[in-house]
Coordinates of N, CA and C in Angstrom, one line a residue:
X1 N -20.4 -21.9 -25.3 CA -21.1 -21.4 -26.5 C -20.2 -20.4 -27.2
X2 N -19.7 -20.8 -28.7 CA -19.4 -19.4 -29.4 C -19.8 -18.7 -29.7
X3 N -19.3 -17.7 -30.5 CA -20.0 -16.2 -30.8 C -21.3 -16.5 -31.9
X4 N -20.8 -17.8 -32.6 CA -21.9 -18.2 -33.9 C -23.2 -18.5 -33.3
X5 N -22.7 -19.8 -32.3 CA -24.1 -20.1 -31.2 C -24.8 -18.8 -30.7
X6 N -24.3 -18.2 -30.1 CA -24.6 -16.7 -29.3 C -25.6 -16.1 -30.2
X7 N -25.4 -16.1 -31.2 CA -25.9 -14.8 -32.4 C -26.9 -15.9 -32.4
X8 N -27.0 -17.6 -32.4 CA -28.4 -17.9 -33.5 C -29.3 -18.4 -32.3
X9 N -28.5 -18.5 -31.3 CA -29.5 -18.2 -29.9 C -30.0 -17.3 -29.8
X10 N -29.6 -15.8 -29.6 CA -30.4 -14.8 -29.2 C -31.4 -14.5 -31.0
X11 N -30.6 -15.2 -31.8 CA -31.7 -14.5 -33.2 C -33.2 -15.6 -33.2
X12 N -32.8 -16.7 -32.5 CA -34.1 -17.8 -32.3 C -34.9 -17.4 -31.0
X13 N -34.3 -16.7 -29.8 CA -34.9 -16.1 -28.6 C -35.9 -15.2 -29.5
X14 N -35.3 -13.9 -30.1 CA -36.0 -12.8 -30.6 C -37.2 -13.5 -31.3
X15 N -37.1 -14.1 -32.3 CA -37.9 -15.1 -33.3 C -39.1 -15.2 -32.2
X16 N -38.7 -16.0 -31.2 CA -39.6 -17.1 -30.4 C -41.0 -15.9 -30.1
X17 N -40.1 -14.9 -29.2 CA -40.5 -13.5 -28.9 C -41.4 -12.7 -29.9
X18 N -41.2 -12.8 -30.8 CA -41.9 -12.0 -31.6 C -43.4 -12.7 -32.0
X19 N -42.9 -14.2 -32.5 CA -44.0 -14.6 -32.4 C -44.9 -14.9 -31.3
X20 N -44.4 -14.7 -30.1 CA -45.2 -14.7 -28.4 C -46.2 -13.6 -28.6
X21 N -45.6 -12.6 -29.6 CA -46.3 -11.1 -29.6 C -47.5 -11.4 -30.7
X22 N -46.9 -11.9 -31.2 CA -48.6 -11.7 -32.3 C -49.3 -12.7 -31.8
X23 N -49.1 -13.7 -31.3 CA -50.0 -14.5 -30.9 C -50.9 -14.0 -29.6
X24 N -50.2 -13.3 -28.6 CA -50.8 -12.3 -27.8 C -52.2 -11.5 -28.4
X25 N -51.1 -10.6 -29.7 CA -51.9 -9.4 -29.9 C -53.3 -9.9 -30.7
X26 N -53.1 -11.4 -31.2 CA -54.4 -12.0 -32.0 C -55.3 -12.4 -30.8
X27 N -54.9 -13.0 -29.8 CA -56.0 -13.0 -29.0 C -56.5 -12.1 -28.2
X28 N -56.3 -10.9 -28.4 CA -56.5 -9.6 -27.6 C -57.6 -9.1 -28.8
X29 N -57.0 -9.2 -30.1 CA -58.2 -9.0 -31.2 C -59.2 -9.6 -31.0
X30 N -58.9 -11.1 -31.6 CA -60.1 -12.1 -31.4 C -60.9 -11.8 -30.2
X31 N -60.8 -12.0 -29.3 CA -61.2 -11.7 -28.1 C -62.1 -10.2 -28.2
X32 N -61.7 -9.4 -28.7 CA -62.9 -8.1 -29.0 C -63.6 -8.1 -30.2
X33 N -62.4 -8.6 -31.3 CA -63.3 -8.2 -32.4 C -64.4 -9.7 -33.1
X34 N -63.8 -10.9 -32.5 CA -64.5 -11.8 -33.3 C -63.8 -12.0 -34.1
X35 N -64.2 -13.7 -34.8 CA -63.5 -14.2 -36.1 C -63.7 -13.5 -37.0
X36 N -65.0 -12.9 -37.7 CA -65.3 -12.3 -38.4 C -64.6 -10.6 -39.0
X37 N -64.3 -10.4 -37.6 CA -64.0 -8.4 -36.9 C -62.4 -9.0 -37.5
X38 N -62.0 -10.3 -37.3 CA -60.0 -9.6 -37.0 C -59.4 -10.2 -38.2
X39 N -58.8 -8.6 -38.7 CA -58.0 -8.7 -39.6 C -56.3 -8.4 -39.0
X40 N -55.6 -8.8 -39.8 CA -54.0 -9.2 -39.3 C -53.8 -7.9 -39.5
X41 N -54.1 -6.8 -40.4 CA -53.5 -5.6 -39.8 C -53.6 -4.9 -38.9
X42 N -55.0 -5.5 -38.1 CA -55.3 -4.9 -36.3 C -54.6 -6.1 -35.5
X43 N -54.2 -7.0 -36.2 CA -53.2 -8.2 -34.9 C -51.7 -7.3 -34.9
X44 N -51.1 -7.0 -36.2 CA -49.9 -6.5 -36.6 C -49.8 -4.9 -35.5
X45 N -51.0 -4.3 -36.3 CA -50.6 -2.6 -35.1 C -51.0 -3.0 -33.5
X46 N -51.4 -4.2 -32.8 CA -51.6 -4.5 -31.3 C -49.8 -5.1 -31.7
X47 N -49.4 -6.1 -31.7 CA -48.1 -6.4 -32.2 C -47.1 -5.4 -32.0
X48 N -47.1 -4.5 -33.2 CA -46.2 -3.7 -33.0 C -45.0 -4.4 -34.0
X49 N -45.4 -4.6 -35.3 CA -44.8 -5.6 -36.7 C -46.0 -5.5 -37.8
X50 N -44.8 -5.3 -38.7 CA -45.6 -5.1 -39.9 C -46.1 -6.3 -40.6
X51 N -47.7 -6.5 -41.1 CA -48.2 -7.0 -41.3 C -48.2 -8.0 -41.9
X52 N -47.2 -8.4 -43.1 CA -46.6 -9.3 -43.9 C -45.4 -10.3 -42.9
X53 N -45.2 -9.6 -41.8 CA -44.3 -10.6 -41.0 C -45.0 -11.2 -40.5
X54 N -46.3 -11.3 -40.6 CA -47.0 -12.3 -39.6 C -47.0 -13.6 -40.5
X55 N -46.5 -13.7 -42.0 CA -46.6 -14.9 -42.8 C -45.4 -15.6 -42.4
X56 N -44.0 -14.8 -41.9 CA -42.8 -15.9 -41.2 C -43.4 -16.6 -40.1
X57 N -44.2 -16.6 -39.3 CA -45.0 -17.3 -38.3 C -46.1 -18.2 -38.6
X58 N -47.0 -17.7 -39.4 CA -47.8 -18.0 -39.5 C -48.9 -18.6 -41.1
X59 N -49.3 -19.3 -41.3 CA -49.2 -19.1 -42.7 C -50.9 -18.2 -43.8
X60 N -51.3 -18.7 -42.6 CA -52.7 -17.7 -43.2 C -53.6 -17.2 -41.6
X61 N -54.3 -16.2 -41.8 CA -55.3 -15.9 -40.8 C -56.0 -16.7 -39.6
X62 N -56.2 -18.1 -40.9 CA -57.0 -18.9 -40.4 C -56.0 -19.7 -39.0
X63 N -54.4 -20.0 -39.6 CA -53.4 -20.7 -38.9 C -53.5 -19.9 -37.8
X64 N -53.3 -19.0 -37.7 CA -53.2 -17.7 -36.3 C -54.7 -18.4 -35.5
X65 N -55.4 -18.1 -36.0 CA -56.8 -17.8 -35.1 C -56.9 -19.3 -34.5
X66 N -56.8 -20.7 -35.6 CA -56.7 -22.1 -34.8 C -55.5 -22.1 -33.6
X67 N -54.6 -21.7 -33.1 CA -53.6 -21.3 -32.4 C -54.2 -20.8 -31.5
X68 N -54.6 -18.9 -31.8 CA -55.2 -18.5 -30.2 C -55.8 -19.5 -29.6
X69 N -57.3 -20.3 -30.4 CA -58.0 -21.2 -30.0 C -57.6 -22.2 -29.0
X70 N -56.8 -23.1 -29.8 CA -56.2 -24.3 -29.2 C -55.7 -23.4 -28.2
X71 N -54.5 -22.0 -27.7 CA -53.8 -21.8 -26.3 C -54.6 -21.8 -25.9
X72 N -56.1 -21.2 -25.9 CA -57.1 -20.7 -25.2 C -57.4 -21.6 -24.4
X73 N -58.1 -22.5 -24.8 CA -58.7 -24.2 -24.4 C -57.2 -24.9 -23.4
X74 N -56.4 -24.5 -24.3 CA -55.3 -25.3 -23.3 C -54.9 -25.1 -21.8
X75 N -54.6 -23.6 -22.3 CA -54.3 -22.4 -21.0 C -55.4 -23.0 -19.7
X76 N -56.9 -22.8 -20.3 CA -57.5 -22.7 -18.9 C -57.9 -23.9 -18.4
X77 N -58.1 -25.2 -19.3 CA -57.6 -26.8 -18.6 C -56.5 -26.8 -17.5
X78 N -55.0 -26.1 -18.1 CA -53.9 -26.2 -17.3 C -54.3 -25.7 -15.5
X79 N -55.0 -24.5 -16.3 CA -55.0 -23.7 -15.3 C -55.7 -24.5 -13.7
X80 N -56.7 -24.8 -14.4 CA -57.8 -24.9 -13.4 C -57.5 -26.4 -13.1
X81 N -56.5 -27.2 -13.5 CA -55.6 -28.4 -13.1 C -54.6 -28.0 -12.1
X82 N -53.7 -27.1 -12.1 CA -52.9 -26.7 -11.2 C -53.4 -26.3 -9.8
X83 N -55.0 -25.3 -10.3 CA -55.4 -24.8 -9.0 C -56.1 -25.4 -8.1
X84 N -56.4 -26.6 -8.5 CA -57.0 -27.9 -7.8 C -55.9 -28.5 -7.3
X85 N -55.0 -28.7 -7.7 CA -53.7 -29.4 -7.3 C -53.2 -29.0 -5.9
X86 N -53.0 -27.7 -5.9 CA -52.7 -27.1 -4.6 C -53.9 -26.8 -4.1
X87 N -54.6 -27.4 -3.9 CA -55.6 -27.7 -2.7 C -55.5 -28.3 -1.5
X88 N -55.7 -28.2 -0.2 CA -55.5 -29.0 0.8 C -56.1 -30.6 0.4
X89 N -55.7 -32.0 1.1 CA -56.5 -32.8 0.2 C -57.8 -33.3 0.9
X90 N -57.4 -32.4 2.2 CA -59.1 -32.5 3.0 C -60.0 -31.5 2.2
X91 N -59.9 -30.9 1.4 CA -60.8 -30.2 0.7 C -61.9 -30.4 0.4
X92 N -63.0 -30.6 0.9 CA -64.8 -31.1 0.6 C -64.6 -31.2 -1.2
X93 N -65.3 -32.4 -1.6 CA -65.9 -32.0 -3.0 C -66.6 -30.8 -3.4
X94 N -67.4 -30.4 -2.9 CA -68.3 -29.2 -3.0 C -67.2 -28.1 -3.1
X95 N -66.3 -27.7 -2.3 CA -65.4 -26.8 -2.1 C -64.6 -26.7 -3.6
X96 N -64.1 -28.2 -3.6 CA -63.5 -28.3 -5.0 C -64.5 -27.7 -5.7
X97 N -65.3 -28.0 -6.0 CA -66.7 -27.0 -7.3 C -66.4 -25.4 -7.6
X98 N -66.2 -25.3 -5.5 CA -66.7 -23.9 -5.4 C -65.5 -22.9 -6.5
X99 N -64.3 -23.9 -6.0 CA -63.1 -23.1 -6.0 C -62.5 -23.1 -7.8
X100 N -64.0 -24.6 -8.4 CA -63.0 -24.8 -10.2 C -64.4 -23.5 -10.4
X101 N -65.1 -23.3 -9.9 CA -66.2 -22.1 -10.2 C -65.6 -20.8 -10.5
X102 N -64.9 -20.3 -9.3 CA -64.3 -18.8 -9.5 C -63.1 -19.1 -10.5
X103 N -62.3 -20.3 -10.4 CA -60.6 -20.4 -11.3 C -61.3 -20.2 -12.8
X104 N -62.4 -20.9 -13.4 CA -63.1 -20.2 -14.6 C -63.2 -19.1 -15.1
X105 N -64.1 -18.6 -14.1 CA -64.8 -17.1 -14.1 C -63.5 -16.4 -13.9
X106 N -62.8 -16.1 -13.2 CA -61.7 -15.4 -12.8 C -60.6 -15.3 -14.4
X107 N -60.3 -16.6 -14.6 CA -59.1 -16.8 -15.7 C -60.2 -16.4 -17.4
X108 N -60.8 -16.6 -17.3 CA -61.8 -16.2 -18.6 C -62.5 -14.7 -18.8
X109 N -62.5 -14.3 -17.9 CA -62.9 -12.9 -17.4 C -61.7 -11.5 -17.3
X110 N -60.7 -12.3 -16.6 CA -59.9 -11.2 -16.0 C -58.4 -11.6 -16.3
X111 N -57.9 -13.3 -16.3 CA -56.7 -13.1 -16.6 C -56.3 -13.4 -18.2
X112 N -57.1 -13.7 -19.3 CA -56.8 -14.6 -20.5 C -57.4 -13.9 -21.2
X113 N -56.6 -13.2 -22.2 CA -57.3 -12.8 -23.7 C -58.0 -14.4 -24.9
X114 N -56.9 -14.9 -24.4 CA -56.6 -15.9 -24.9 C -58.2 -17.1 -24.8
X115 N -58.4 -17.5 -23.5 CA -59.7 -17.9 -22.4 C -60.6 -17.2 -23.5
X116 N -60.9 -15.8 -23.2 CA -62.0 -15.2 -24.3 C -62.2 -15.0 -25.1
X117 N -61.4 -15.3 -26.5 CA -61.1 -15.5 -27.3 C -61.5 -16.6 -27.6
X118 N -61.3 -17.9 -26.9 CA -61.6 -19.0 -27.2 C -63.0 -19.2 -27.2
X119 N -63.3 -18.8 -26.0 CA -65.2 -19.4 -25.6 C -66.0 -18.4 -26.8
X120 N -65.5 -17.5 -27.0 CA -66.1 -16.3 -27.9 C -66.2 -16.7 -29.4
X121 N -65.6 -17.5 -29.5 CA -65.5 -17.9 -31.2 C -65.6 -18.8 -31.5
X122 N -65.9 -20.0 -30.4 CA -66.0 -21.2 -30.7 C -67.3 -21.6 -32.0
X123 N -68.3 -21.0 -31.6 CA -69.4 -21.1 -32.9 C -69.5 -20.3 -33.8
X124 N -68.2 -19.8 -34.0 CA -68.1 -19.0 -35.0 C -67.1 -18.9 -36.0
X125 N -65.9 -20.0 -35.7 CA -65.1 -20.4 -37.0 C -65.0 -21.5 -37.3
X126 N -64.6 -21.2 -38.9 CA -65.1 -22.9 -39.6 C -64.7 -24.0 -39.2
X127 N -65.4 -25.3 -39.4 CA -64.8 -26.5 -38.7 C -63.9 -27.0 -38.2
X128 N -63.0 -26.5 -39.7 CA -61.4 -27.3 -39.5 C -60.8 -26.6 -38.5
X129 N -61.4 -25.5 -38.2 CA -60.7 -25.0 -36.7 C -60.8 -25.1 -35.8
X130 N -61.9 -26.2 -35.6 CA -62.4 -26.6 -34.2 C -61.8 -27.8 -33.9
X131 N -61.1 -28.2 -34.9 CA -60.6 -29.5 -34.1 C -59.6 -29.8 -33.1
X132 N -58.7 -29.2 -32.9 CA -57.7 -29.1 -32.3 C -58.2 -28.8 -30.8
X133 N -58.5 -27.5 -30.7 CA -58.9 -26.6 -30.0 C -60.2 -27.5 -28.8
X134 N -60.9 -28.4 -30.1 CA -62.3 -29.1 -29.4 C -62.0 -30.3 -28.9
X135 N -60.4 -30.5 -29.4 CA -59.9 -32.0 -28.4 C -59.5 -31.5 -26.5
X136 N -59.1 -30.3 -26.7 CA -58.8 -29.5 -25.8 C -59.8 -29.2 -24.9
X137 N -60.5 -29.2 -25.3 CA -61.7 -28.9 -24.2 C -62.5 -29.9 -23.9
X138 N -62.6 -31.2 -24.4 CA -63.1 -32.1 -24.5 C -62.4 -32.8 -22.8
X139 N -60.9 -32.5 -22.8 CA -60.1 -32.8 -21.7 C -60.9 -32.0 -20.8
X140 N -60.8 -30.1 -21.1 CA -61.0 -29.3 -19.7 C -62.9 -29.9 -19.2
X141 N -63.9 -30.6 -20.2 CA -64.7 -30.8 -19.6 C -64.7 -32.2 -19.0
X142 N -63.9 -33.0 -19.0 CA -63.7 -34.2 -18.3 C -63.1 -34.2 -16.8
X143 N -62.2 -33.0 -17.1 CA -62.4 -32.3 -15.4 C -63.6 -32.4 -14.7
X144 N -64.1 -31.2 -15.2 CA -65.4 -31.0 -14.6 C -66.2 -32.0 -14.4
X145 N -66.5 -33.2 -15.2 CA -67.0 -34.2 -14.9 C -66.5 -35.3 -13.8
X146 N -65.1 -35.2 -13.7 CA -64.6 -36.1 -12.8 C -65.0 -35.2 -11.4
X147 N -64.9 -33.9 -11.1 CA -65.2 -33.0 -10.2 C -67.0 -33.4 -9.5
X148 N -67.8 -33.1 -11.0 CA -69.0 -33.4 -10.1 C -69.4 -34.8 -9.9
X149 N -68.7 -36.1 -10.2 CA -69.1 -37.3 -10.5 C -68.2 -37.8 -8.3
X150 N -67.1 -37.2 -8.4 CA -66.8 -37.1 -7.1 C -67.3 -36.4 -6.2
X151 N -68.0 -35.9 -6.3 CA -69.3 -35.1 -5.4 C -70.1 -35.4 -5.2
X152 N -70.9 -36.5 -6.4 CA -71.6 -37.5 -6.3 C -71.9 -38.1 -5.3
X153 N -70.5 -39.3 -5.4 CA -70.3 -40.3 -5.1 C -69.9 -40.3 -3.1
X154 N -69.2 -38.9 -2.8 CA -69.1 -38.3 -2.0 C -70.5 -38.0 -1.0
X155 N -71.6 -37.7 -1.7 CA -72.7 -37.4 -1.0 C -73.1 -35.8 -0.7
X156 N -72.2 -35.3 -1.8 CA -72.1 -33.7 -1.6 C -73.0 -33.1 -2.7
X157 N -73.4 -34.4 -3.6 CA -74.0 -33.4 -4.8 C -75.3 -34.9 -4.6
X158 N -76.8 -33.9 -5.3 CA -77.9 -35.0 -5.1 C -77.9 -36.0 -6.2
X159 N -78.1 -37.3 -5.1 CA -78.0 -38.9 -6.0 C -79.2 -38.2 -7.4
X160 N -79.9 -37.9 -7.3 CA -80.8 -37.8 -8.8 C -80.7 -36.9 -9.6
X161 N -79.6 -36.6 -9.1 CA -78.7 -35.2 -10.2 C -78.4 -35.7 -11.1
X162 N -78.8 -35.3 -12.6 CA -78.2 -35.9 -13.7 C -76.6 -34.7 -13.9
X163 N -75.8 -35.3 -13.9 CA -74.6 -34.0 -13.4 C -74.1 -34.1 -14.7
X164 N -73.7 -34.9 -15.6 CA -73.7 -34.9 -17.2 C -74.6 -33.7 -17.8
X165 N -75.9 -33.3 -17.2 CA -76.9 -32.2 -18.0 C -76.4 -31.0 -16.9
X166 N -76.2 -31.4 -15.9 CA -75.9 -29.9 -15.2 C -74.6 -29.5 -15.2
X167 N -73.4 -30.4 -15.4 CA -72.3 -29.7 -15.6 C -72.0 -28.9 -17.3
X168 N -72.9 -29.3 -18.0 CA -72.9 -28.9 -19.6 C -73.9 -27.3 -19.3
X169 N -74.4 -27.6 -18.7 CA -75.5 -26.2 -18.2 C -74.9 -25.2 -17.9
X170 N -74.0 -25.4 -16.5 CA -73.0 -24.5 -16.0 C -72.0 -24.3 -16.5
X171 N -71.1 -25.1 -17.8 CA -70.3 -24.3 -18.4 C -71.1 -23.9 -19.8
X172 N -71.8 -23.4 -19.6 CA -72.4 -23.2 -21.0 C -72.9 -21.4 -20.4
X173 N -73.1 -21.9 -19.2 CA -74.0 -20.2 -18.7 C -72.5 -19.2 -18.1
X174 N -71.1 -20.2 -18.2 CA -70.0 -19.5 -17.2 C -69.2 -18.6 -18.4
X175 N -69.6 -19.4 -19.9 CA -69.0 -19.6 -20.9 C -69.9 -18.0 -21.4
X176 N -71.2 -17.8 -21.4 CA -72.0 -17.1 -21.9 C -71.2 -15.5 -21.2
X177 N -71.0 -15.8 -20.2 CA -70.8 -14.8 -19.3 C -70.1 -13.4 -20.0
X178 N -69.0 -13.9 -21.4 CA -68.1 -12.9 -21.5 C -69.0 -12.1 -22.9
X179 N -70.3 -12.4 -22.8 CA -71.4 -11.6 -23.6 C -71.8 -10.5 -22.7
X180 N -72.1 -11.1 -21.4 CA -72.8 -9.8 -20.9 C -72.3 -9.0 -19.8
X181 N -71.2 -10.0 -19.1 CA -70.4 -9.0 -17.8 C -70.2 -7.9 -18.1
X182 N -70.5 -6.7 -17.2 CA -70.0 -5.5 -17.4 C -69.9 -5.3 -15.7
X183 N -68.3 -5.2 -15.9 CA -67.6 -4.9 -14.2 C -68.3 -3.3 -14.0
X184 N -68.6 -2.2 -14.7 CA -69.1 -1.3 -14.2 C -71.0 -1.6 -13.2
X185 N -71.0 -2.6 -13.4 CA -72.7 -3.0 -12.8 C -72.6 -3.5 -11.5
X186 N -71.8 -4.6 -12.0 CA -71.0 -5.9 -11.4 C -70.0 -6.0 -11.0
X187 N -69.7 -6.3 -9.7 CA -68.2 -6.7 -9.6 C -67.8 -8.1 -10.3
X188 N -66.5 -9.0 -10.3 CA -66.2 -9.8 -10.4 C -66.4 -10.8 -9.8
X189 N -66.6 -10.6 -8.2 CA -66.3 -11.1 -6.9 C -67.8 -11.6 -6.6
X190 N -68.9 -10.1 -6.9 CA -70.4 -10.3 -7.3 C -70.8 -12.1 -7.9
X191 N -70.4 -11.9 -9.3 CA -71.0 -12.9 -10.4 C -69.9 -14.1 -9.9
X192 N -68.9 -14.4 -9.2 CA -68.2 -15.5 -8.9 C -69.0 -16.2 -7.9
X193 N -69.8 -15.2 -7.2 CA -70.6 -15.6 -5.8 C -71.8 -16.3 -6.2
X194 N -72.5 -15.7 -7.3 CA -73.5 -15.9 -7.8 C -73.4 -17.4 -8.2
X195 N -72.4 -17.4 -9.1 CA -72.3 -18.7 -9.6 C -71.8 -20.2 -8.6
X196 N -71.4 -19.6 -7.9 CA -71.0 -20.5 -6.9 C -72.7 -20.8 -6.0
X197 N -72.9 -19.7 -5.8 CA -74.6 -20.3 -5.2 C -75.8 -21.5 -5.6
X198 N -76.0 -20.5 -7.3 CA -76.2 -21.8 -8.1 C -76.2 -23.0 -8.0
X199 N -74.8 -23.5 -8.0 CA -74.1 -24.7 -7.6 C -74.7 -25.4 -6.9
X200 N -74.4 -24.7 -5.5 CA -74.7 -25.3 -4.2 C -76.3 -25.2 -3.7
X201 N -77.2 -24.5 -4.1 CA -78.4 -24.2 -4.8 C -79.1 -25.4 -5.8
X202 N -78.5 -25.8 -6.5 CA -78.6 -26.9 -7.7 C -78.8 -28.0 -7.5
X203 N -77.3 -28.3 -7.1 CA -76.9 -29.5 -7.1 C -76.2 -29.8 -5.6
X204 N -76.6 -29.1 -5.0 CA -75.9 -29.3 -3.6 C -77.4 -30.0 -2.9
X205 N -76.6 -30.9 -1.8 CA -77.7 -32.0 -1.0 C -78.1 -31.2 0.5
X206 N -79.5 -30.8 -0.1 CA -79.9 -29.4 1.7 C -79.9 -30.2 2.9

């Protein structure tokens, strides 16, 4: 590589970089303040860039916020695909449940601005924003359906379980969660248990 390369490598690294940061600092907004709450000069001072550079990236508000969205939805599909992956493959189906239970709660709660951001705003910005974002999740709930439809069929979850209504239940109440958790009441470890009981409680075969 020459010196010309060198300079438009590290000036496209920095680029890449910077925009890694607003896109961060928007879902660290979103995530607290809401579609409504975030304006780009609280994404720019979380950033750490002045506010008009967020138009080299990005082209309006709305472009940033469909973005966090879609990482959001994407991120925790990936996630909770990998962490099933490295499962033993004697793993019980139920076990599988137990374990895509806490990788939710856990990654939406504690590791992802991005995660909370997403579940947090989903009914709350305009259409054309949801499309992207809602193809994405459409995948991360097809998981979960292949998950409890193998539990099923396994004999781990009850034959007269309609698991189409109860897997929409449970991500609907896992999803609600980032309304009311407050780790000072609750631990994390608490509400992961909780929900995992449910489960096996529900839809588990006594």
């Amino acid at each position: 590589m020459n010196s010309t390369e060198a300079v438009a490598s590290s000036a496209t690294s920095k680029s890449a970089q910077t925009r890694q940061r607003i896109l961060d600092a928007a879902a660290e907004v979103l995530s607290r303040k809401g579609y409504a709450g975030t304006r780009l000069s609280d994404v720019a001072q979380v950033a750490g860039v002045q506010a008009p550079a967020i138009y080299y990236y990005f082209s309006s508000r709305d472009e940033l916020v469909e973005e966090v969205m879609w990482v959001g939805a994407n991120r925790v599909r990936l996630h909770l695909a990998e962490v099933l992956a490295a499962l033993p493959e004697d793993t019980s189906c139920m076990d599988r449940l137990m374990v895509a239970v806490d990788a939710h709660l856990r990654f939406e709660l504690q590791l992802s601005h991005y995660a909370t951001a997403s579940i947090r705003n989903a009914g709350h910005v305009p259409e054309q924003l949801r499309i992207r974002p809602a193809a994405e999740e459409a995948l991360y709930s097809r998981l979960w359906r292949e998950l409890f439809a193998e539990a099923q069929q396994a004999g781990e979850v009850r034959a007269d379980l309609d698991i189409n209504m109860f897997r929409l239940l449970l991500l609907g109440a896992m999803n609600w969660v980032v309304e009311w958790w407050n780790p000072r009441t609750r631990s994390l470890d608490e509400l992961v248990a909780t929900a995992q009981a449910m489960v096996r409680t529900g839809a588990g075969v006594a």
